[in-house]
mmCIF file of C-alpha atoms in Angstrom:
data_model
loop_
_atom_site.group_PDB
_atom_site.id
_atom_site.type_symbol
_atom_site.label_atom_id
_atom_site.label_comp_id
_atom_site.label_asym_id
_atom_site.label_seq_id
_atom_site.Cartn_x
_atom_site.Cartn_y
_atom_site.Cartn_z
ATOM 1 C CA MET A 1384 23.578 9.711 26.631
ATOM 2 C CA THR A 1385 25.264 5.866 27.032
ATOM 3 C CA GLY A 1386 22.459 4.155 28.374
ATOM 4 C CA PHE A 1387 19.877 5.955 25.849
ATOM 5 C CA LEU A 1388 21.898 5.176 22.881
ATOM 6 C CA GLY A 1389 22.962 1.588 23.675
ATOM 7 C CA GLN A 1390 18.795 1.157 24.621
ATOM 8 C CA THR A 1391 18.008 2.646 20.950
ATOM 9 C CA LEU A 1392 20.834 1.006 19.179
ATOM 10 C CA LEU A 1393 18.895 -2.259 21.253
ATOM 11 C CA TYR A 1394 15.499 -1.206 19.286
ATOM 12 C CA ILE A 1395 16.401 0.433 16.612
ATOM 13 C CA VAL A 1396 19.289 -2.562 15.320
ATOM 14 C CA PRO A 1397 17.330 -5.955 15.301
ATOM 15 C CA PHE A 1398 14.266 -3.884 13.998
ATOM 16 C CA LEU A 1399 16.580 -2.504 10.654
ATOM 17 C CA VAL A 1400 17.977 -6.093 10.092
ATOM 18 C CA VAL A 1401 14.848 -7.822 10.033
ATOM 19 C CA LEU A 1402 12.751 -5.379 8.397
ATOM 20 C CA THR A 1403 15.586 -5.354 5.540
ATOM 21 C CA PHE A 1404 15.825 -8.908 5.294
ATOM 22 C CA ILE A 1405 12.119 -9.126 5.160
ATOM 23 C CA VAL A 1406 11.826 -6.853 2.228
ATOM 24 C CA THR A 1407 14.269 -7.450 -0.050
ATOM 25 C CA ILE A 1408 13.379 -11.274 0.226
ATOM 26 C CA HIS A 1409 9.219 -9.503 -0.737
ATOM 27 C CA GLU A 1410 11.167 -8.033 -3.391
ATOM 28 C CA LEU A 1411 12.660 -10.242 -4.735
ATOM 29 C CA GLY A 1412 9.559 -12.510 -5.216
ATOM 30 C CA HIS A 1413 8.486 -9.760 -7.089
ATOM 31 C CA PHE A 1414 11.733 -9.860 -9.400
ATOM 32 C CA LEU A 1415 12.969 -13.117 -9.631
ATOM 33 C CA VAL A 1416 9.070 -14.264 -11.358
ATOM 34 C CA ALA A 1417 8.759 -10.990 -13.494
ATOM 35 C CA ARG A 1418 12.262 -11.751 -14.687
ATOM 36 C CA ALA A 1419 10.802 -15.835 -15.081
ATOM 37 C CA PHE A 1420 7.914 -13.925 -18.132
ATOM 38 C CA GLY A 1421 11.175 -11.736 -19.712
ATOM 39 C CA VAL A 1422 9.450 -8.472 -18.241
ATOM 40 C CA LYS A 1423 11.795 -5.309 -18.387
ATOM 41 C CA ILE A 1424 13.030 -4.075 -14.950
ATOM 42 C CA ASP A 1425 14.275 -0.710 -14.302
ATOM 43 C CA ARG A 1426 15.247 -1.414 -10.334
ATOM 44 C CA PHE A 1427 15.399 -3.107 -7.073
ATOM 45 C CA SER A 1428 15.366 -1.142 -4.088
ATOM 46 C CA ILE A 1429 15.383 -1.326 -0.722
ATOM 47 C CA GLY A 1430 14.294 1.809 1.510
ATOM 48 C CA PHE A 1431 13.130 4.554 -0.382
ATOM 49 C CA GLY A 1432 14.666 8.031 -1.297
ATOM 50 C CA ARG A 1433 17.848 8.839 -2.759
ATOM 51 C CA ALA A 1434 20.398 6.459 -2.889
ATOM 52 C CA LEU A 1435 23.052 5.574 -0.772
ATOM 53 C CA LEU A 1436 24.465 2.348 -2.956
ATOM 54 C CA SER A 1437 24.102 1.983 -6.789
ATOM 55 C CA ARG A 1438 25.122 0.027 -8.965
ATOM 56 C CA ILE A 1439 23.682 -1.113 -12.540
ATOM 57 C CA ASP A 1440 23.927 -4.618 -13.593
ATOM 58 C CA ARG A 1441 24.637 -5.921 -17.492
ATOM 59 C CA ARG A 1442 20.386 -6.095 -18.024
ATOM 60 C CA GLY A 1443 20.220 -2.579 -17.028
ATOM 61 C CA VAL A 1444 18.918 -2.901 -13.412
ATOM 62 C CA GLU A 1445 20.075 -0.602 -10.919
ATOM 63 C CA TRP A 1446 20.408 -1.698 -7.223
ATOM 64 C CA ARG A 1447 19.877 0.385 -5.165
ATOM 65 C CA VAL A 1448 19.985 0.890 -1.594
ATOM 66 C CA GLY A 1449 17.848 4.214 -0.265
ATOM 67 C CA TRP A 1450 18.799 6.054 3.072
ATOM 68 C CA ILE A 1451 15.044 5.741 3.929
ATOM 69 C CA PRO A 1452 14.736 1.656 5.630
ATOM 70 C CA LEU A 1453 11.268 1.185 5.530
ATOM 71 C CA GLY A 1454 10.310 -0.818 2.302
ATOM 72 C CA GLY A 1455 11.587 -1.258 -1.159
ATOM 73 C CA TYR A 1456 10.103 -2.155 -4.270
ATOM 74 C CA VAL A 1457 10.994 -3.400 -8.116
ATOM 75 C CA LYS A 1458 10.669 -0.234 -10.704
ATOM 76 C CA PHE A 1459 9.313 -2.249 -14.150
ATOM 77 C CA SER A 1460 10.104 -0.582 -17.232
ATOM 78 C CA GLY A 1461 7.219 2.072 -18.058
ATOM 79 C CA ASP A 1462 6.101 2.451 -14.206
ATOM 80 C CA LEU A 1463 4.895 6.076 -13.331
ATOM 81 C CA ASP A 1464 6.063 5.371 -9.974
ATOM 82 C CA ALA A 1465 7.162 2.573 -7.193
ATOM 83 C CA SER A 1466 4.346 1.086 -6.558
ATOM 84 C CA SER A 1467 3.147 -0.205 -10.093
ATOM 85 C CA VAL A 1468 -0.127 2.725 -10.053
ATOM 86 C CA PRO A 1469 -1.353 2.235 -14.010
ATOM 87 C CA ASP A 1470 -2.156 5.635 -15.392
ATOM 88 C CA GLN A 1471 -4.337 4.621 -18.714
ATOM 89 C CA ALA A 1472 -3.480 7.892 -20.371
ATOM 90 C CA GLY A 1473 0.343 6.919 -19.379
ATOM 91 C CA LEU A 1474 0.033 3.507 -20.442
ATOM 92 C CA ALA A 1475 -1.084 4.848 -24.027
ATOM 93 C CA GLU A 1476 2.162 6.987 -24.514
ATOM 94 C CA LEU A 1477 4.154 3.981 -23.395
ATOM 95 C CA LYS A 1478 2.312 1.735 -25.934
ATOM 96 C CA SER A 1479 3.060 4.113 -28.979
ATOM 97 C CA ARG A 1480 6.583 5.224 -28.138
ATOM 98 C CA VAL A 1481 7.720 1.671 -27.257
ATOM 99 C CA VAL A 1482 6.311 0.484 -31.034
ATOM 100 C CA ALA A 1483 6.984 3.154 -32.424
ATOM 101 C CA GLU A 1484 10.817 2.810 -31.428
ATOM 102 C CA HIS A 1485 11.065 -1.335 -31.215
ATOM 103 C CA GLY A 1486 8.187 -2.386 -33.460
ATOM 104 C CA PRO A 1487 4.694 -4.237 -32.593
ATOM 105 C CA GLY A 1488 5.014 -6.444 -29.887
ATOM 106 C CA ALA A 1489 7.940 -4.494 -28.261
ATOM 107 C CA GLU A 1490 5.233 -3.646 -25.716
ATOM 108 C CA ARG A 1491 5.236 -7.204 -24.810
ATOM 109 C CA ASP A 1492 8.074 -7.037 -22.810
ATOM 110 C CA TYR A 1493 6.429 -4.375 -20.478
ATOM 111 C CA PHE A 1494 5.071 -5.353 -17.535
ATOM 112 C CA HIS A 1495 1.484 -3.523 -17.927
ATOM 113 C CA PHE A 1496 0.847 -5.268 -21.266
ATOM 114 C CA LYS A 1497 1.631 -8.648 -19.807
ATOM 115 C CA PRO A 1498 -1.346 -11.563 -20.324
ATOM 116 C CA VAL A 1499 -3.260 -10.815 -17.027
ATOM 117 C CA TRP A 1500 -2.098 -14.866 -15.419
ATOM 118 C CA GLN A 1501 1.263 -13.144 -16.052
ATOM 119 C CA ARG A 1502 1.181 -10.007 -13.959
ATOM 120 C CA ALA A 1503 -1.049 -11.741 -11.237
ATOM 121 C CA LEU A 1504 1.425 -14.334 -10.433
ATOM 122 C CA ILE A 1505 4.476 -11.235 -10.560
ATOM 123 C CA VAL A 1506 2.220 -9.148 -7.980
ATOM 124 C CA ALA A 1507 1.487 -12.792 -5.434
ATOM 125 C CA ALA A 1508 4.690 -13.697 -5.389
ATOM 126 C CA GLY A 1509 5.874 -10.866 -3.566
ATOM 127 C CA PRO A 1510 3.130 -12.421 -0.546
ATOM 128 C CA ALA A 1511 3.853 -15.904 -1.229
ATOM 129 C CA ALA A 1512 7.701 -15.161 -0.919
ATOM 130 C CA ASN A 1513 7.353 -13.505 2.777
ATOM 131 C CA PHE A 1514 5.293 -17.477 3.178
ATOM 132 C CA VAL A 1515 8.014 -19.355 2.002
ATOM 133 C CA LEU A 1516 10.424 -17.844 3.958
ATOM 134 C CA ALA A 1517 8.517 -18.205 7.020
ATOM 135 C CA LEU A 1518 8.111 -21.972 6.766
ATOM 136 C CA VAL A 1519 11.780 -22.344 5.693
ATOM 137 C CA LEU A 1520 12.826 -20.348 8.611
ATOM 138 C CA LEU A 1521 10.077 -22.115 10.935
ATOM 139 C CA THR A 1522 11.276 -25.728 9.818
ATOM 140 C CA LEU A 1523 14.700 -24.519 10.399
ATOM 141 C CA LEU A 1524 14.136 -23.482 14.281
ATOM 142 C CA PHE A 1525 12.074 -26.910 14.681
ATOM 143 C CA SER A 1526 14.814 -29.104 13.244
ATOM 144 C CA VAL A 1527 17.721 -27.362 15.336
ATOM 145 C CA VAL A 1528 15.186 -27.265 18.832
ATOM 146 C CA GLY A 1529 12.413 -30.063 18.264
ATOM 147 C CA GLU A 1530 8.969 -29.754 19.458
ATOM 148 C CA GLN A 1531 8.314 -29.872 22.697
ATOM 149 C CA ILE A 1532 4.373 -30.310 23.832
ATOM 150 C CA ALA A 1533 3.093 -28.833 27.413
ATOM 151 C CA ALA A 1534 -0.189 -29.865 28.427
ATOM 152 C CA PRO A 1535 -2.062 -27.125 29.962
ATOM 153 C CA ARG A 1536 -2.593 -27.693 33.069
ATOM 154 C CA VAL A 1537 -3.987 -25.233 35.613
ATOM 155 C CA ALA A 1538 -1.617 -23.921 38.114
ATOM 156 C CA ALA A 1539 -3.442 -21.448 39.621
ATOM 157 C CA ILE A 1540 -6.600 -19.379 39.024
ATOM 158 C CA GLU A 1541 -6.909 -15.764 40.142
ATOM 159 C CA PRO A 1542 -9.359 -14.174 42.205
ATOM 160 C CA ASN A 1543 -12.903 -12.482 41.116
ATOM 161 C CA SER A 1544 -12.030 -13.300 37.765
ATOM 162 C CA PRO A 1545 -13.596 -15.670 34.972
ATOM 163 C CA ALA A 1546 -11.937 -18.503 35.614
ATOM 164 C CA ALA A 1547 -12.591 -18.221 39.134
ATOM 165 C CA ALA A 1548 -16.445 -17.326 38.453
ATOM 166 C CA ALA A 1549 -16.281 -21.117 36.262
ATOM 167 C CA GLY A 1550 -15.368 -23.919 38.561
ATOM 168 C CA PHE A 1551 -11.950 -24.189 37.955
ATOM 169 C CA GLN A 1552 -9.698 -25.478 39.955
ATOM 170 C CA PRO A 1553 -6.017 -26.403 40.534
ATOM 171 C CA ARG A 1554 -4.720 -29.493 38.951
ATOM 172 C CA ASP A 1555 -7.920 -29.346 36.201
ATOM 173 C CA LEU A 1556 -5.803 -30.622 32.801
ATOM 174 C CA ILE A 1557 -7.372 -28.800 29.476
ATOM 175 C CA LYS A 1558 -8.712 -31.447 27.261
ATOM 176 C CA ALA A 1559 -10.906 -29.390 24.863
ATOM 177 C CA ILE A 1560 -11.927 -26.097 24.395
ATOM 178 C CA ASN A 1561 -15.679 -25.822 22.751
ATOM 179 C CA GLY A 1562 -15.592 -28.876 21.786
ATOM 180 C CA ARG A 1563 -11.703 -29.430 20.114
ATOM 181 C CA PRO A 1564 -9.333 -31.110 21.624
ATOM 182 C CA VAL A 1565 -5.777 -28.690 22.701
ATOM 183 C CA HIS A 1566 -2.824 -30.318 23.065
ATOM 184 C CA ASP A 1567 -0.671 -27.156 24.380
ATOM 185 C CA SER A 1568 -1.020 -24.822 26.531
ATOM 186 C CA HIS A 1569 -0.455 -22.260 23.798
ATOM 187 C CA GLU A 1570 -3.482 -23.436 22.062
ATOM 188 C CA VAL A 1571 -5.398 -22.516 25.900
ATOM 189 C CA THR A 1572 -3.642 -19.058 25.871
ATOM 190 C CA GLN A 1573 -4.283 -17.920 22.029
ATOM 191 C CA THR A 1574 -8.110 -19.916 21.885
ATOM 192 C CA ILE A 1575 -8.440 -17.200 25.358
ATOM 193 C CA VAL A 1576 -6.500 -13.648 23.588
ATOM 194 C CA LEU A 1577 -9.225 -13.600 20.318
ATOM 195 C CA SER A 1578 -12.535 -14.778 22.633
ATOM 196 C CA ALA A 1579 -12.851 -11.822 25.076
ATOM 197 C CA ASN A 1580 -16.683 -11.761 25.690
ATOM 198 C CA ASP A 1581 -17.206 -14.916 23.601
ATOM 199 C CA PRO A 1582 -17.978 -17.733 26.237
ATOM 200 C CA LEU A 1583 -16.085 -20.717 25.830
ATOM 201 C CA ILE A 1584 -16.904 -24.258 27.190
ATOM 202 C CA PHE A 1585 -14.078 -26.015 28.225
ATOM 203 C CA THR A 1586 -13.927 -29.501 28.969
ATOM 204 C CA VAL A 1587 -10.921 -30.163 31.838
ATOM 205 C CA GLU A 1588 -9.964 -33.406 33.127
ATOM 206 C CA ARG A 1589 -10.554 -33.564 37.247
ATOM 207 C CA ALA A 1590 -9.524 -36.544 39.089
ATOM 208 C CA GLY A 1591 -9.862 -38.525 35.911
ATOM 209 C CA LEU A 1592 -13.017 -37.606 35.541
ATOM 210 C CA PRO A 1593 -14.185 -35.612 32.493
ATOM 211 C CA VAL A 1594 -15.083 -31.779 33.314
ATOM 212 C CA GLU A 1595 -17.145 -29.358 31.108
ATOM 213 C CA LEU A 1596 -16.587 -25.566 32.964
ATOM 214 C CA THR A 1597 -18.526 -22.601 31.292
ATOM 215 C CA VAL A 1598 -15.661 -19.275 31.334
ATOM 216 C CA THR A 1599 -15.702 -16.101 29.370
ATOM 217 C CA PRO A 1600 -13.039 -13.898 28.897
ATOM 218 C CA LYS A 1601 -12.788 -10.314 29.949
ATOM 219 C CA ARG A 1602 -10.141 -8.175 27.810
ATOM 220 C CA ARG A 1603 -7.851 -6.001 30.692
ATOM 221 C CA LEU A 1604 -5.165 -4.057 30.576
ATOM 222 C CA GLU A 1605 -1.624 -5.439 31.320
ATOM 223 C CA ASP A 1606 2.315 -4.634 31.042
ATOM 224 C CA ASP A 1607 4.014 -6.702 28.753
ATOM 225 C CA PRO A 1608 7.490 -6.925 28.538
ATOM 226 C CA ILE A 1609 7.741 -7.338 24.534
ATOM 227 C CA ALA A 1610 4.161 -5.490 23.462
ATOM 228 C CA GLY A 1611 4.050 -2.420 25.723
ATOM 229 C CA ARG A 1612 0.989 -2.000 27.285
ATOM 230 C CA ILE A 1613 -2.067 -3.732 25.982
ATOM 231 C CA TRP A 1614 -5.356 -4.492 26.149
ATOM 232 C CA VAL A 1615 -5.848 -8.240 26.176
ATOM 233 C CA SER A 1616 -8.165 -11.206 26.347
ATOM 234 C CA ARG A 1617 -7.507 -13.788 29.803
ATOM 235 C CA ALA A 1618 -9.309 -15.447 31.907
ATOM 236 C CA GLY A 1619 -7.518 -15.634 34.897
ATOM 237 C CA LEU A 1620 -6.049 -18.998 34.395
ATOM 238 C CA SER A 1621 -1.596 -19.429 35.590
ATOM 239 C CA LEU A 1622 -1.200 -23.133 33.134
ATOM 240 C CA LEU A 1623 1.862 -25.015 34.336
ATOM 241 C CA SER A 1624 2.999 -27.945 32.681
ATOM 242 C CA LEU A 1625 4.154 -30.821 35.466
ATOM 243 C CA PRO A 1626 6.825 -32.704 34.468
ATOM 244 C CA GLN A 1627 4.634 -35.651 33.146
ATOM 245 C CA ASP A 1628 2.297 -33.647 30.998
ATOM 246 C CA VAL A 1629 6.074 -32.095 29.010
ATOM 247 C CA GLN A 1630 6.936 -34.051 26.276
ATOM 248 C CA PHE A 1631 9.806 -33.051 23.262
ATOM 249 C CA ARG A 1632 11.239 -35.086 20.335
ATOM 250 C CA ARG A 1633 13.342 -34.729 17.522
ATOM 251 C CA LEU A 1634 12.103 -33.209 14.860
ATOM 252 C CA ASN A 1635 13.780 -34.795 10.886
ATOM 253 C CA PRO A 1636 13.495 -32.165 8.509
ATOM 254 C CA VAL A 1637 9.687 -33.730 6.967
ATOM 255 C CA GLU A 1638 8.432 -33.658 10.355
ATOM 256 C CA ALA A 1639 9.609 -29.941 10.801
ATOM 257 C CA ALA A 1640 8.376 -29.048 8.229
ATOM 258 C CA GLY A 1641 5.150 -30.253 9.082
ATOM 259 C CA LYS A 1642 5.456 -28.280 12.220
ATOM 260 C CA GLY A 1643 6.007 -24.950 10.383
ATOM 261 C CA ALA A 1644 3.639 -25.314 7.747
ATOM 262 C CA ASP A 1645 0.931 -26.195 10.628
ATOM 263 C CA THR A 1646 2.593 -23.518 12.948
ATOM 264 C CA MET A 1647 1.937 -20.951 10.156
ATOM 265 C CA VAL A 1648 -1.438 -21.941 9.187
ATOM 266 C CA SER A 1649 -2.210 -21.153 12.591
ATOM 267 C CA THR A 1650 -0.439 -18.286 12.886
ATOM 268 C CA VAL A 1651 -2.431 -16.459 9.542
ATOM 269 C CA GLY A 1652 -5.763 -18.127 10.823
ATOM 270 C CA ALA A 1653 -4.927 -16.437 14.277
ATOM 271 C CA THR A 1654 -4.723 -13.019 12.064
ATOM 272 C CA PHE A 1655 -7.679 -13.652 9.754
ATOM 273 C CA ARG A 1656 -9.802 -14.053 12.422
ATOM 274 C CA TYR A 1657 -8.818 -11.435 15.066
ATOM 275 C CA LEU A 1658 -8.601 -8.950 11.607
ATOM 276 C CA GLY A 1659 -12.713 -10.408 11.242
ATOM 277 C CA ARG A 1660 -12.887 -9.667 15.140
ATOM 278 C CA ILE A 1661 -12.095 -6.028 14.164
ATOM 279 C CA PHE A 1662 -14.371 -5.501 11.525
ATOM 280 C CA ALA A 1663 -17.328 -6.870 13.811
ATOM 281 C CA GLY A 1664 -16.308 -4.516 16.726
ATOM 282 C CA LYS A 1665 -15.421 -7.094 18.825
ATOM 283 C CA GLU A 1666 -11.931 -5.321 18.873
ATOM 284 C CA SER A 1667 -9.773 -2.233 19.693
ATOM 285 C CA GLY A 1668 -7.425 -3.959 17.115
ATOM 286 C CA ASP A 1669 -5.061 -2.915 20.267
ATOM 287 C CA LEU A 1670 -2.361 -5.320 19.266
ATOM 288 C CA LEU A 1671 -2.362 -3.676 15.398
ATOM 289 C CA ASN A 1672 1.533 -2.665 15.648
ATOM 290 C CA GLY A 1673 3.361 -0.585 13.309
ATOM 291 C CA PRO A 1674 6.917 0.452 12.879
ATOM 292 C CA LEU A 1675 6.913 1.658 16.414
ATOM 293 C CA GLY A 1676 5.718 -1.745 18.116
ATOM 294 C CA ILE A 1677 7.453 -4.141 15.883
ATOM 295 C CA ALA A 1678 11.023 -2.126 16.775
ATOM 296 C CA LYS A 1679 9.473 -1.939 20.270
ATOM 297 C CA ALA A 1680 9.485 -5.860 19.344
ATOM 298 C CA ALA A 1681 11.810 -6.616 18.363
ATOM 299 C CA GLY A 1682 14.164 -4.998 21.447
ATOM 300 C CA GLY A 1683 12.240 -6.955 23.377
ATOM 301 C CA VAL A 1684 12.799 -10.531 22.421
ATOM 302 C CA THR A 1685 16.796 -9.880 21.689
ATOM 303 C CA LYS A 1686 17.399 -8.161 25.692
ATOM 304 C CA GLN A 1687 15.181 -11.946 26.439
ATOM 305 C CA ALA A 1688 17.247 -13.462 24.382
ATOM 306 C CA ILE A 1689 20.820 -12.350 25.704
ATOM 307 C CA SER A 1690 19.319 -12.043 29.342
ATOM 308 C CA TYR A 1691 20.027 -15.017 30.850
ATOM 309 C CA GLU A 1692 23.719 -16.288 32.218
ATOM 310 C CA ALA A 1693 25.542 -18.824 30.060
ATOM 311 C CA PRO A 1694 28.456 -19.064 28.004
ATOM 312 C CA PRO A 1695 28.640 -16.436 25.064
ATOM 313 C CA ALA A 1696 28.382 -19.167 22.431
ATOM 314 C CA ILE A 1697 24.901 -20.051 24.002
ATOM 315 C CA LEU A 1698 24.036 -16.327 24.255
ATOM 316 C CA ILE A 1699 24.013 -16.262 20.211
ATOM 317 C CA LEU A 1700 22.893 -19.732 20.151
ATOM 318 C CA ASN A 1701 19.390 -18.679 21.493
ATOM 319 C CA LEU A 1702 19.832 -15.116 20.829
ATOM 320 C CA GLY A 1703 19.934 -16.599 16.665
ATOM 321 C CA LEU A 1704 17.342 -18.821 16.991
ATOM 322 C CA THR A 1705 15.506 -15.992 18.893
ATOM 323 C CA ALA A 1706 15.568 -14.186 15.765
ATOM 324 C CA LEU A 1707 14.727 -16.553 13.030
ATOM 325 C CA GLN A 1708 11.302 -17.120 14.934
ATOM 326 C CA PHE A 1709 10.171 -12.742 15.037
ATOM 327 C CA ALA A 1710 11.130 -12.886 11.564
ATOM 328 C CA ALA A 1711 8.883 -15.900 10.675
ATOM 329 C CA ILE A 1712 6.026 -14.665 12.766
ATOM 330 C CA VAL A 1713 6.781 -10.729 11.086
ATOM 331 C CA SER A 1714 7.263 -12.389 7.299
ATOM 332 C CA ILE A 1715 3.690 -13.833 7.570
ATOM 333 C CA GLY A 1716 2.487 -10.535 9.061
ATOM 334 C CA MET A 1717 4.342 -8.570 5.904
ATOM 335 C CA GLY A 1718 2.599 -11.802 2.828
ATOM 336 C CA ILE A 1719 -0.581 -11.071 5.631
ATOM 337 C CA VAL A 1720 -0.914 -7.045 5.290
ATOM 338 C CA ASN A 1721 0.397 -7.250 1.320
ATOM 339 C CA LEU A 1722 -3.040 -9.848 0.293
ATOM 340 C CA LEU A 1723 -5.430 -7.266 2.188
ATOM 341 C CA PRO A 1724 -7.526 -6.103 -0.843
ATOM 342 C CA ILE A 1725 -6.733 -2.784 -0.325
ATOM 343 C CA PRO A 1726 -5.323 -0.675 -3.859
ATOM 344 C CA VAL A 1727 -1.964 -0.165 -3.474
ATOM 345 C CA LEU A 1728 -1.267 -3.155 -1.640
ATOM 346 C CA ASP A 1729 -0.253 -6.029 -3.744
ATOM 347 C CA GLY A 1730 -3.686 -7.657 -2.868
ATOM 348 C CA GLY A 1731 -5.789 -5.035 -4.208
ATOM 349 C CA HIS A 1732 -3.481 -5.249 -7.137
ATOM 350 C CA LEU A 1733 -5.196 -9.481 -6.720
ATOM 351 C CA VAL A 1734 -8.459 -7.900 -6.766
ATOM 352 C CA PHE A 1735 -8.362 -5.827 -10.258
ATOM 353 C CA TYR A 1736 -7.115 -8.756 -11.731
ATOM 354 C CA GLY A 1737 -10.150 -10.735 -10.987
ATOM 355 C CA TYR A 1738 -11.921 -7.974 -12.378
ATOM 356 C CA GLU A 1739 -9.804 -8.442 -16.076
ATOM 357 C CA ALA A 1740 -10.040 -12.103 -15.909
ATOM 358 C CA VAL A 1741 -13.446 -12.017 -15.777
ATOM 359 C CA ALA A 1742 -14.781 -9.273 -17.604
ATOM 360 C CA ARG A 1743 -12.026 -10.149 -20.219
ATOM 361 C CA ARG A 1744 -11.962 -6.950 -19.978
ATOM 362 C CA PRO A 1745 -9.694 -3.896 -17.355
ATOM 363 C CA VAL A 1746 -11.441 -1.849 -14.477
ATOM 364 C CA PRO A 1747 -12.285 1.121 -16.033
ATOM 365 C CA ALA A 1748 -9.969 3.837 -16.046
ATOM 366 C CA ARG A 1749 -12.151 5.905 -13.915
ATOM 367 C CA VAL A 1750 -12.688 3.271 -11.038
ATOM 368 C CA GLN A 1751 -8.803 2.347 -10.867
ATOM 369 C CA GLU A 1752 -7.996 5.940 -10.385
ATOM 370 C CA VAL A 1753 -10.177 6.612 -7.742
ATOM 371 C CA GLY A 1754 -9.927 2.791 -5.803
ATOM 372 C CA TYR A 1755 -6.162 3.808 -5.887
ATOM 373 C CA ARG A 1756 -6.835 7.005 -4.169
ATOM 374 C CA VAL A 1757 -9.233 5.249 -1.887
ATOM 375 C CA GLY A 1758 -6.748 2.992 -1.284
ATOM 376 C CA LEU A 1759 -3.542 5.432 -0.673
ATOM 377 C CA ALA A 1760 -6.473 6.990 2.316
ATOM 378 C CA LEU A 1761 -7.260 3.511 3.968
ATOM 379 C CA LEU A 1762 -3.259 2.485 4.250
ATOM 380 C CA ALA A 1763 -2.331 6.294 5.500
ATOM 381 C CA GLY A 1764 -5.189 5.632 8.066
ATOM 382 C CA LEU A 1765 -4.131 1.987 8.927
ATOM 383 C CA MET A 1766 -0.888 2.978 9.217
ATOM 384 C CA LEU A 1767 -1.639 6.127 11.590
ATOM 385 C CA PHE A 1768 -3.985 3.881 13.737
ATOM 386 C CA ALA A 1769 -1.288 1.068 13.949
ATOM 387 C CA THR A 1770 1.617 3.997 15.234
ATOM 388 C CA TRP A 1771 -1.064 5.205 17.809
ATOM 389 C CA ASN A 1772 -1.731 1.996 19.235
ATOM 390 C CA ASP A 1773 2.115 1.513 19.016
ATOM 391 C CA LEU A 1774 2.430 5.060 21.472
ATOM 392 C CA GLN A 1775 -0.420 4.369 23.542
ATOM 393 C CA LYS A 1776 1.214 0.735 23.686
ATOM 394 C CA LEU A 1777 4.643 2.638 24.856
ATOM 395 C CA SER A 1778 3.402 4.868 27.248
ATOM 396 C CA LEU A 1779 5.960 6.673 25.513
ATOM 397 C CA PHE A 1780 7.207 9.252 28.212
ATOM 398 C CA LYS A 1781 7.650 6.746 30.442
ATOM 399 C CA PHE A 1782 8.933 4.678 27.911
ATOM 400 C CA LEU A 1783 11.530 7.514 26.760
ATOM 401 C CA GLY A 1784 12.682 8.404 30.653
ATOM 402 C CA GLY A 1785 13.508 4.804 30.870
ATOM 403 C CA LEU A 1786 16.221 4.366 28.113
ATOM 404 C CA ALA A 1787 17.785 7.885 29.939
#
């Protein structure tokens, strides 16, 4: 029982800590911009359901911690629910009541009666806060650790693999893929993972001469120590840089910020490329994670961070840096998901506001109502799909057996 409890805490606690931190920053983005525009706010909640902790400040805002720690929200005055979904009849009644009680113009303190550009900025501030958080964390990470560039040199080739068929040889130094220069092993791995069944033209340096090789990566089932059981694209290359291939440099804060921005842009680009391949039917979506998958990953990186034999101070530092990296990745993911053009999510609100700005009138009430219902269905379907992926990747019965 102790082993089961310990393993469970190892997965759940890091997940909840990281998720709560990132959700808080996301909601603070909405909150601070709304406050800057003078919007009346009823509640700032981390978590859903009945309040575990609650306090009302001098401005009448309730600061709450809910007992279900899987999200959060800012409730603006006049909102009919926690998602700020408008109901036209309810808004008309609200406006009439506010004007009757406080006089004409008082309604301008309410979110839904603000100019469309202010509403758009308030909604966009949540995902923007996630990207800013990721940039800050990555900048801190690169400032402390620096940058290591490991040139992608081939160490071994799996027999009967796509790489073997393409003619790769040990010690080949990969210089470019499809004409785009690559400088680090991570770039090669990321390109292969996002290119299942797509021919890739590798330019390698062999005995000082350039050689072009065409390889088509294939998907295969793997047991990843962090992600679990996943179908992933592989070419059959093992990369291991020689000492002369590895460069390390310290970064000043400006350089670290630039490297952090590059990493964030690369991560966002890779994510959208993967989503595009899903819609094009080139990927199954196996790499999409729900809460279980994120919890598994959080536990996995925590175990890795504390698995080395080192003094406690070094282990704590390693754990902290690993947590920073994981939080940055999850924050980027949360920003991307919230920008998807699905009604109920921030991206869906922005689509409606974009229409309103161009057409000079709100989206018809009936269209909004249908859109939000469809959005809820899409969001529920996405969560179910991601959770099913999590269960498949976890190999649940094996996982539970390992915890016992």
